[in-house]
């Protein structure tokens, strides 16, 4: 008899709008929408640009670099799959490609004592299941 496995983290569910984001993540690429109308990146994925309402959106690969804009330390598990990771960090990074372009993800490889607003970050990809890979953040070495 095998021992019961620990609960898994919830997996992202793609829809028509977010499917290209998750497909890029499976290829270990960070890809965000870009509005050709106002020449700004759009995140979260949308059917139209929240700035100019253009539907002329294309997907562009990002550098995966940013700075820590904000963070929180999670002491309570939002779902059973997170219980083994407590406490863990969730970071909001401002991407280098555009001021105000924010992406929220877990901040891996750092303890609460190690983080500081403005610290450089880079994207990494965490495999939650064989076909489910999510972008996460880690501190970037200088």
mmCIF file of C-alpha atoms in Angstrom:
data_model
loop_
_atom_site.group_PDB
_atom_site.id
_atom_site.type_symbol
_atom_site.label_atom_id
_atom_site.label_comp_id
_atom_site.label_asym_id
_atom_site.label_seq_id
_atom_site.Cartn_x
_atom_site.Cartn_y
_atom_site.Cartn_z
ATOM 1 C CA UNK A 1 0.000 0.000 0.000
ATOM 2 C CA UNK A 2 1.368 3.439 -0.924
ATOM 3 C CA UNK A 3 1.294 6.370 1.429
ATOM 4 C CA UNK A 4 -1.199 9.097 0.572
ATOM 5 C CA UNK A 5 0.413 11.971 -1.294
ATOM 6 C CA UNK A 6 0.220 15.508 -0.011
ATOM 7 C CA UNK A 7 -2.439 17.704 -1.577
ATOM 8 C CA UNK A 8 -1.397 19.495 -4.741
ATOM 9 C CA UNK A 9 -1.496 23.228 -5.298
ATOM 10 C CA UNK A 10 -4.436 24.360 -7.418
ATOM 11 C CA UNK A 11 -3.672 24.333 -11.133
ATOM 12 C CA UNK A 12 -4.377 27.302 -13.398
ATOM 13 C CA UNK A 13 -7.272 26.937 -15.802
ATOM 14 C CA UNK A 14 -6.811 28.540 -19.200
ATOM 15 C CA UNK A 15 -9.650 30.169 -21.092
ATOM 16 C CA UNK A 16 -9.736 31.672 -24.596
ATOM 17 C CA UNK A 17 -8.040 34.869 -23.426
ATOM 18 C CA UNK A 18 -5.403 33.403 -21.086
ATOM 19 C CA UNK A 19 -4.494 30.278 -23.130
ATOM 20 C CA UNK A 20 -1.489 31.934 -24.875
ATOM 21 C CA UNK A 21 -0.093 33.047 -21.491
ATOM 22 C CA UNK A 22 -0.226 29.499 -20.103
ATOM 23 C CA UNK A 23 1.056 27.954 -23.363
ATOM 24 C CA UNK A 24 4.127 30.233 -23.196
ATOM 25 C CA UNK A 25 4.661 29.305 -19.525
ATOM 26 C CA UNK A 26 4.680 25.615 -20.488
ATOM 27 C CA UNK A 27 7.546 26.531 -22.842
ATOM 28 C CA UNK A 28 9.202 28.429 -19.977
ATOM 29 C CA UNK A 29 8.613 31.816 -21.595
ATOM 30 C CA UNK A 30 6.957 34.845 -20.018
ATOM 31 C CA UNK A 31 4.681 36.307 -22.680
ATOM 32 C CA UNK A 32 2.282 39.213 -22.150
ATOM 33 C CA UNK A 33 -0.189 41.026 -24.341
ATOM 34 C CA UNK A 34 0.912 44.196 -26.105
ATOM 35 C CA UNK A 35 -1.564 46.767 -27.388
ATOM 36 C CA UNK A 36 -0.644 48.045 -30.826
ATOM 37 C CA UNK A 37 -3.130 50.887 -30.358
ATOM 38 C CA UNK A 38 -1.385 52.649 -27.463
ATOM 39 C CA UNK A 39 1.871 50.653 -27.470
ATOM 40 C CA UNK A 40 1.532 49.452 -23.877
ATOM 41 C CA UNK A 41 1.732 46.009 -22.339
ATOM 42 C CA UNK A 42 -1.451 44.591 -20.830
ATOM 43 C CA UNK A 43 -1.581 42.271 -17.830
ATOM 44 C CA UNK A 44 -3.828 40.542 -16.745
ATOM 45 C CA UNK A 45 -4.767 39.135 -20.176
ATOM 46 C CA UNK A 46 -7.850 40.816 -21.595
ATOM 47 C CA UNK A 47 -10.029 40.948 -24.703
ATOM 48 C CA UNK A 48 -9.254 44.646 -25.128
ATOM 49 C CA UNK A 49 -6.759 47.183 -23.812
ATOM 50 C CA UNK A 50 -7.880 48.744 -20.516
ATOM 51 C CA UNK A 51 -6.095 52.009 -21.456
ATOM 52 C CA UNK A 52 -7.360 52.721 -24.971
ATOM 53 C CA UNK A 53 -10.012 49.964 -25.465
ATOM 54 C CA UNK A 54 -8.291 48.677 -28.629
ATOM 55 C CA UNK A 55 -8.728 44.992 -29.396
ATOM 56 C CA UNK A 56 -5.481 45.017 -31.416
ATOM 57 C CA UNK A 57 -3.526 42.938 -28.897
ATOM 58 C CA UNK A 58 -0.586 40.675 -29.696
ATOM 59 C CA UNK A 59 1.575 38.468 -27.474
ATOM 60 C CA UNK A 60 5.221 39.402 -26.890
ATOM 61 C CA UNK A 61 7.922 37.605 -24.953
ATOM 62 C CA UNK A 62 9.247 39.506 -21.974
ATOM 63 C CA UNK A 63 12.760 39.652 -20.511
ATOM 64 C CA UNK A 64 11.600 38.087 -17.235
ATOM 65 C CA UNK A 65 13.332 40.813 -15.221
ATOM 66 C CA UNK A 66 11.760 43.175 -12.751
ATOM 67 C CA UNK A 67 12.036 44.774 -9.345
ATOM 68 C CA UNK A 68 10.108 43.938 -6.204
ATOM 69 C CA UNK A 69 7.212 46.403 -6.017
ATOM 70 C CA UNK A 70 5.500 44.849 -2.975
ATOM 71 C CA UNK A 71 5.229 41.544 -1.164
ATOM 72 C CA UNK A 72 3.435 39.710 1.601
ATOM 73 C CA UNK A 73 4.365 36.803 3.830
ATOM 74 C CA UNK A 74 1.703 34.094 3.798
ATOM 75 C CA UNK A 75 1.280 32.392 7.170
ATOM 76 C CA UNK A 76 -2.052 30.704 6.397
ATOM 77 C CA UNK A 77 -2.558 28.286 3.510
ATOM 78 C CA UNK A 78 -5.178 29.509 1.004
ATOM 79 C CA UNK A 79 -5.636 25.855 -0.079
ATOM 80 C CA UNK A 80 -4.370 22.523 1.317
ATOM 81 C CA UNK A 81 -1.584 22.292 -1.285
ATOM 82 C CA UNK A 82 0.155 25.325 0.213
ATOM 83 C CA UNK A 83 0.286 24.015 3.803
ATOM 84 C CA UNK A 84 3.725 22.418 3.393
ATOM 85 C CA UNK A 85 5.227 25.671 2.098
ATOM 86 C CA UNK A 86 4.315 27.954 5.007
ATOM 87 C CA UNK A 87 5.406 30.596 5.521
ATOM 88 C CA UNK A 88 5.951 31.621 1.895
ATOM 89 C CA UNK A 89 6.329 34.891 0.034
ATOM 90 C CA UNK A 90 4.107 36.329 -2.660
ATOM 91 C CA UNK A 91 5.760 39.112 -4.608
ATOM 92 C CA UNK A 92 4.514 41.766 -6.989
ATOM 93 C CA UNK A 93 7.190 42.644 -9.519
ATOM 94 C CA UNK A 94 7.282 45.690 -11.740
ATOM 95 C CA UNK A 95 8.646 44.485 -15.071
ATOM 96 C CA UNK A 96 11.523 46.386 -16.683
ATOM 97 C CA UNK A 97 9.671 46.707 -19.990
ATOM 98 C CA UNK A 98 7.143 49.269 -18.758
ATOM 99 C CA UNK A 99 6.601 51.381 -15.622
ATOM 100 C CA UNK A 100 3.536 50.177 -13.739
ATOM 101 C CA UNK A 101 3.481 46.756 -15.450
ATOM 102 C CA UNK A 102 2.971 44.445 -12.461
ATOM 103 C CA UNK A 103 2.963 40.658 -12.204
ATOM 104 C CA UNK A 104 2.124 38.780 -8.998
ATOM 105 C CA UNK A 105 3.620 35.366 -8.251
ATOM 106 C CA UNK A 106 5.278 33.406 -5.476
ATOM 107 C CA UNK A 107 8.742 34.652 -4.535
ATOM 108 C CA UNK A 108 10.936 31.564 -4.308
ATOM 109 C CA UNK A 109 14.445 31.196 -2.944
ATOM 110 C CA UNK A 110 14.193 33.979 -0.380
ATOM 111 C CA UNK A 111 13.205 34.315 3.241
ATOM 112 C CA UNK A 112 11.221 37.249 4.640
ATOM 113 C CA UNK A 113 14.445 38.629 6.151
ATOM 114 C CA UNK A 114 16.121 38.651 2.705
ATOM 115 C CA UNK A 115 13.605 40.708 0.728
ATOM 116 C CA UNK A 116 13.458 44.450 0.204
ATOM 117 C CA UNK A 117 11.282 46.636 -1.976
ATOM 118 C CA UNK A 118 13.204 47.495 -5.146
ATOM 119 C CA UNK A 119 15.362 44.354 -5.141
ATOM 120 C CA UNK A 120 15.986 42.877 -8.603
ATOM 121 C CA UNK A 121 13.960 39.787 -9.532
ATOM 122 C CA UNK A 122 13.873 37.295 -12.370
ATOM 123 C CA UNK A 123 11.190 34.936 -13.515
ATOM 124 C CA UNK A 124 11.553 31.193 -13.059
ATOM 125 C CA UNK A 125 9.048 28.482 -13.898
ATOM 126 C CA UNK A 126 7.592 26.040 -11.386
ATOM 127 C CA UNK A 127 6.125 22.759 -12.610
ATOM 128 C CA UNK A 128 2.992 22.028 -10.591
ATOM 129 C CA UNK A 129 1.995 19.036 -12.722
ATOM 130 C CA UNK A 130 3.362 17.518 -15.954
ATOM 131 C CA UNK A 131 1.435 19.961 -18.161
ATOM 132 C CA UNK A 132 1.022 22.843 -15.716
ATOM 133 C CA UNK A 133 3.902 25.294 -15.356
ATOM 134 C CA UNK A 134 3.560 28.689 -13.691
ATOM 135 C CA UNK A 135 5.817 31.741 -13.690
ATOM 136 C CA UNK A 136 7.285 32.575 -10.285
ATOM 137 C CA UNK A 137 9.880 35.073 -9.039
ATOM 138 C CA UNK A 138 13.292 34.691 -7.410
ATOM 139 C CA UNK A 139 15.917 37.220 -6.388
ATOM 140 C CA UNK A 140 18.237 38.098 -9.268
ATOM 141 C CA UNK A 141 21.947 38.165 -8.525
ATOM 142 C CA UNK A 142 23.705 41.381 -9.508
#
